[in-house]
Short mmCIF file of C-alpha atoms in Angstrom, two decimals:
data_model
loop_
_atom_site.label_atom_id
_atom_site.label_comp_id
_atom_site.label_asym_id
_atom_site.label_seq_id
_atom_site.Cartn_x
_atom_site.Cartn_y
_atom_site.Cartn_z
CA UNK G 1 19.85 -2.86 -19.91
CA UNK G 2 18.18 0.40 -18.92
CA UNK G 3 14.74 -1.27 -18.75
CA UNK G 4 16.13 -4.15 -16.68
CA UNK G 5 17.72 -1.68 -14.26
CA UNK G 6 14.43 0.23 -13.94
CA UNK G 7 12.58 -3.03 -13.25
CA UNK G 8 15.08 -4.10 -10.60
CA UNK G 9 15.21 -0.72 -8.84
CA UNK G 10 11.52 0.20 -8.92
CA UNK G 11 9.68 -3.13 -8.88
CA UNK G 12 11.57 -6.23 -7.78
CA UNK G 13 13.95 -4.82 -5.15
CA UNK G 14 11.38 -2.71 -3.21
CA UNK G 15 8.90 -5.59 -3.14
CA UNK G 16 11.56 -8.05 -1.94
CA UNK G 17 12.61 -5.70 0.86
CA UNK G 18 8.99 -5.10 1.89
CA UNK G 19 8.12 -8.80 1.90
CA UNK G 20 11.05 -9.76 4.14
CA UNK G 21 10.71 -6.75 6.45
CA UNK G 22 6.96 -6.14 6.38
CA UNK G 23 6.59 -4.74 9.89
CA UNK G 24 9.56 -2.36 9.72
CA UNK G 25 8.66 -1.12 6.24
CA UNK G 26 5.00 -0.61 7.16
CA UNK G 27 5.95 1.35 10.28
CA UNK G 28 8.33 3.52 8.24
CA UNK G 29 6.01 4.32 5.33
CA UNK G 30 2.57 4.47 6.97
CA UNK G 31 2.69 8.18 7.86
CA UNK G 32 4.22 9.40 4.56
CA UNK G 33 1.74 7.29 2.60
CA UNK G 34 -1.17 8.64 4.66
CA UNK G 35 0.05 12.22 4.05
CA UNK G 36 0.54 11.65 0.33
CA UNK G 37 -2.89 10.03 0.05
CA UNK G 38 -4.45 13.15 1.56
CA UNK G 39 -2.46 15.57 -0.61
CA UNK G 40 -2.90 13.66 -3.86
CA UNK G 41 -6.56 12.78 -3.33
CA UNK G 42 -7.87 15.78 -5.37
CA UNK G 43 -5.48 14.94 -8.20
CA UNK G 44 -6.62 11.33 -8.16
CA UNK G 45 -10.27 12.36 -8.33
CA UNK G 46 -9.62 14.63 -11.31
CA UNK G 47 -7.73 11.88 -13.14
CA UNK G 48 -10.52 9.41 -12.35
CA UNK G 49 -13.22 11.71 -13.73
CA UNK G 50 -11.17 12.41 -16.87
CA UNK G 51 -10.63 8.68 -17.38
CA UNK G 52 -14.33 7.93 -16.89
CA UNK G 53 -15.22 10.66 -19.39
CA UNK G 54 -12.82 9.25 -21.95
CA UNK G 55 -14.26 5.75 -21.50
CA UNK G 56 -17.78 7.07 -22.03
CA UNK G 57 -16.69 8.81 -25.23
CA UNK G 58 -15.28 5.50 -26.45
CA UNK G 59 -18.47 3.68 -25.48
CA UNK G 60 -16.78 1.64 -22.75
CA UNK G 61 -17.83 1.06 -19.17
CA UNK G 62 -15.54 1.73 -16.26
CA UNK G 63 -15.67 1.48 -12.48
CA UNK G 64 -16.99 4.58 -10.71
CA UNK G 65 -14.64 3.94 -7.80
CA UNK G 66 -11.02 2.79 -7.71
CA UNK G 67 -10.56 -0.95 -7.17
CA UNK G 68 -8.86 -2.06 -3.98
CA UNK G 69 -7.57 -5.62 -3.80
CA UNK G 70 -7.80 -7.80 -0.70
CA UNK G 71 -4.02 -7.65 -0.27
CA UNK G 72 -4.07 -3.86 -0.47
CA UNK G 73 -6.83 -3.71 2.12
CA UNK G 74 -4.85 -5.99 4.43
CA UNK G 75 -1.81 -3.74 3.99
CA UNK G 76 -3.91 -0.71 4.92
CA UNK G 77 -5.19 -2.55 7.98
CA UNK G 78 -1.63 -3.36 8.98
CA UNK G 79 -0.67 0.29 8.62
CA UNK G 80 -3.69 1.36 10.66
CA UNK G 81 -2.73 -1.07 13.41
CA UNK G 82 0.89 0.13 13.47
CA UNK G 83 -0.22 3.76 13.62
CA UNK G 84 -2.56 3.01 16.53
CA UNK G 85 -5.77 3.70 14.61
CA UNK G 86 -7.05 0.20 15.38
CA UNK G 87 -6.08 -2.49 17.88
CA UNK G 88 -4.29 -5.66 16.81
CA UNK G 89 -7.31 -7.76 17.80
CA UNK G 90 -9.56 -5.60 15.62
CA UNK G 91 -7.17 -5.99 12.69
CA UNK G 92 -7.18 -9.78 13.12
CA UNK G 93 -10.97 -9.90 13.21
CA UNK G 94 -11.32 -7.81 10.04
CA UNK G 95 -8.78 -9.97 8.23
CA UNK G 96 -10.61 -13.11 9.36
CA UNK G 97 -13.86 -11.72 7.95
CA UNK G 98 -12.08 -11.16 4.62
CA UNK G 99 -10.78 -14.71 4.63
CA UNK G 100 -13.94 -16.66 5.54
CA UNK G 101 -15.32 -16.24 2.03
CA UNK G 102 -12.43 -18.46 0.89
CA UNK G 103 -12.86 -20.91 3.78
CA UNK G 104 -15.04 -23.97 3.19
CA UNK G 105 -17.36 -25.70 5.64
CA UNK G 106 -15.22 -28.86 5.55
CA UNK G 107 -12.37 -26.86 7.12
CA UNK G 108 -14.33 -25.78 10.22
CA UNK G 109 -16.82 -28.63 10.78
CA UNK G 110 -16.66 -31.31 13.46
CA UNK G 111 -16.00 -34.67 11.71
CA UNK G 112 -18.71 -37.29 12.11
CA UNK G 113 -16.43 -39.55 14.17
CA UNK G 114 -16.22 -36.79 16.81
CA UNK G 115 -19.90 -35.86 16.82
CA UNK G 116 -21.99 -36.49 19.93
CA UNK G 117 -25.39 -37.67 18.67
CA UNK G 118 -28.34 -39.63 20.02
CA UNK G 119 -30.62 -42.30 18.56
CA UNK G 120 -34.20 -41.23 17.85
CA UNK G 121 -35.41 -44.33 19.73
CA UNK G 122 -33.63 -43.30 22.94
CA UNK G 123 -35.73 -42.08 25.84
CA UNK G 124 -35.62 -38.55 27.20
CA UNK G 125 -33.88 -39.98 30.25
CA UNK G 126 -31.06 -41.06 27.92
CA UNK G 127 -31.03 -37.57 26.41
CA UNK G 128 -30.92 -36.02 29.87
CA UNK G 129 -27.99 -38.24 30.84
CA UNK G 130 -26.20 -37.30 27.62
CA UNK G 131 -26.69 -33.63 28.46
CA UNK G 132 -25.21 -34.18 31.93
CA UNK G 133 -22.14 -35.83 30.38
CA UNK G 134 -21.54 -33.36 27.53
CA UNK G 135 -23.78 -30.32 28.23
CA UNK G 136 -24.46 -29.60 24.57
CA UNK G 137 -27.57 -27.50 24.06
CA UNK G 138 -28.18 -29.05 20.62
CA UNK G 139 -27.60 -32.68 19.69
CA UNK G 140 -28.08 -34.37 16.28
CA UNK G 141 -30.70 -37.11 16.24
CA UNK G 142 -30.16 -40.16 14.03
CA UNK G 143 -32.11 -43.26 13.06
CA UNK G 144 -30.30 -46.63 13.08
CA UNK G 145 -26.93 -45.19 11.95
CA UNK G 146 -25.16 -42.02 13.01
CA UNK G 147 -24.76 -40.97 9.38
CA UNK G 148 -28.56 -40.95 9.01
CA UNK G 149 -29.29 -37.74 10.90
CA UNK G 150 -32.97 -36.79 10.80
CA UNK G 151 -33.22 -33.85 13.18
CA UNK G 152 -31.82 -31.86 16.08
CA UNK G 153 -32.78 -32.25 19.75
CA UNK G 154 -32.72 -29.18 22.00
CA UNK G 155 -31.90 -29.56 25.68
CA UNK G 156 -34.30 -26.72 26.54
CA UNK G 157 -37.19 -28.78 25.16
CA UNK G 158 -36.73 -31.19 28.07
CA UNK G 159 -38.21 -28.51 30.32
CA UNK G 160 -41.36 -28.38 28.20
CA UNK G 161 -41.83 -32.14 28.56
CA UNK G 162 -41.37 -31.92 32.32
CA UNK G 163 -43.80 -28.99 32.63
CA UNK G 164 -46.40 -30.86 30.58
CA UNK G 165 -46.10 -33.83 32.91
CA UNK G 166 -44.69 -36.10 30.21
CA UNK G 167 -42.85 -39.20 31.43
CA UNK G 168 -39.19 -38.95 30.48
CA UNK G 169 -38.83 -42.72 30.77
CA UNK G 170 -41.37 -43.45 28.03
CA UNK G 171 -41.01 -40.41 25.76
CA UNK G 172 -38.67 -40.80 22.79
CA UNK G 173 -36.08 -38.33 21.55
CA UNK G 174 -37.44 -38.69 18.03
CA UNK G 175 -40.76 -37.22 19.21
CA UNK G 176 -39.15 -33.97 20.36
CA UNK G 177 -36.52 -33.58 17.62
CA UNK G 178 -36.78 -30.60 15.29
CA UNK G 179 -37.18 -32.11 11.82
CA UNK G 180 -35.88 -32.06 9.23
CA UNK G 181 -32.29 -31.19 9.99
CA UNK G 182 -30.64 -28.47 7.91
CA UNK G 183 -28.12 -29.92 5.44
CA UNK G 184 -25.25 -28.08 3.73
CA UNK G 185 -22.53 -29.23 1.29
CA UNK G 186 -18.99 -29.39 2.62
CA UNK G 187 -17.92 -27.17 -0.29
CA UNK G 188 -20.06 -24.23 0.87
CA UNK G 189 -18.12 -21.16 1.94
CA UNK G 190 -18.25 -20.21 5.60
CA UNK G 191 -19.43 -16.74 4.54
CA UNK G 192 -22.50 -18.21 2.80
CA UNK G 193 -23.12 -20.54 5.73
CA UNK G 194 -23.19 -17.58 8.13
CA UNK G 195 -25.74 -15.88 5.90
CA UNK G 196 -27.89 -19.04 5.76
CA UNK G 197 -27.73 -19.43 9.54
CA UNK G 198 -29.00 -15.85 9.89
CA UNK G 199 -31.77 -16.25 7.32
CA UNK G 200 -32.97 -19.63 8.59
CA UNK G 201 -32.43 -18.74 12.27
CA UNK G 202 -30.61 -22.02 12.99
CA UNK G 203 -27.36 -22.69 14.82
CA UNK G 204 -26.44 -26.15 13.55
CA UNK G 205 -26.21 -27.87 10.17
CA UNK G 206 -25.43 -31.38 8.97
CA UNK G 207 -22.56 -31.45 6.47
CA UNK G 208 -22.76 -33.63 3.34
CA UNK G 209 -19.99 -34.56 0.92
CA UNK G 210 -20.28 -34.52 -2.88
CA UNK G 211 -21.89 -37.99 -2.83
CA UNK G 212 -24.59 -37.01 -0.33
CA UNK G 213 -23.00 -38.83 2.61
CA UNK G 214 -22.94 -37.28 6.07
CA UNK G 215 -19.42 -36.23 7.01
CA UNK G 216 -19.87 -33.95 10.00
CA UNK G 217 -21.64 -31.18 11.87
CA UNK G 218 -21.04 -27.43 11.73
CA UNK G 219 -22.38 -24.90 14.23
CA UNK G 220 -22.68 -21.15 14.50
CA UNK G 221 -19.95 -21.25 17.14
CA UNK G 222 -17.59 -22.83 14.58
CA UNK G 223 -18.22 -19.92 12.23
CA UNK G 224 -17.85 -17.26 14.93
CA UNK G 225 -14.55 -18.79 16.03
CA UNK G 226 -13.23 -18.28 12.49
CA UNK G 227 -13.76 -14.54 13.03
CA UNK G 228 -12.99 -13.86 16.69
CA UNK G 229 -10.72 -16.82 17.44
CA UNK G 230 -11.14 -19.82 19.72
CA UNK G 231 -14.07 -19.58 22.14
CA UNK G 232 -13.53 -21.45 25.40
CA UNK G 233 -16.40 -22.38 27.66
CA UNK G 234 -16.93 -24.71 30.55
CA UNK G 235 -17.35 -27.67 28.19
CA UNK G 236 -14.01 -27.09 26.43
CA UNK G 237 -12.12 -27.48 29.69
CA UNK G 238 -13.56 -30.91 30.34
#
């Protein structure tokens, strides 16, 4: 009975109260916890060094620094926001960064049925008209079927064709498309996608399912929105 009482009073009950009253509890304990962390820090370091020494004597490997879980980090962020150390928007952004490693491309991509694309056999006049209608700076280029994307057309490249005196009526989109397109699996994490975008210096990728079929498009803007929230521009209002 004594052990059950200890468990209820020190483990289950405090956690239940904190879960159902997270904001109030965090506001109440943030300053005492911060003070205790400062006071007990030297003690914690001594205990850590003693533990590491004992592990070495036993021939075991230990962590040189204490392990902080994602939930603990989020709790610290919440406390920092309540104490005024960081703004709420900053807290949200940091939490979003923590979460994108568990977010998959399929969750943020634009499905193929909603993708604005253009046939490689279309003329640059057609591409220009598409840009007037949608004003996308990058458009997937396909051959025969929209799920057969072969490259990406850039609206800025239209200026190069005009400056070179090329006829927009006779020039084909396929001739100006950047090939090949960059393909990624829909199971890739958004965190890894962001890294690949940075390394490859691209802003758009074609998303493939496990069978190799095209299922959508993902852009750098999609990834950034996962961190900073929805980005509205003049095209979103149309």
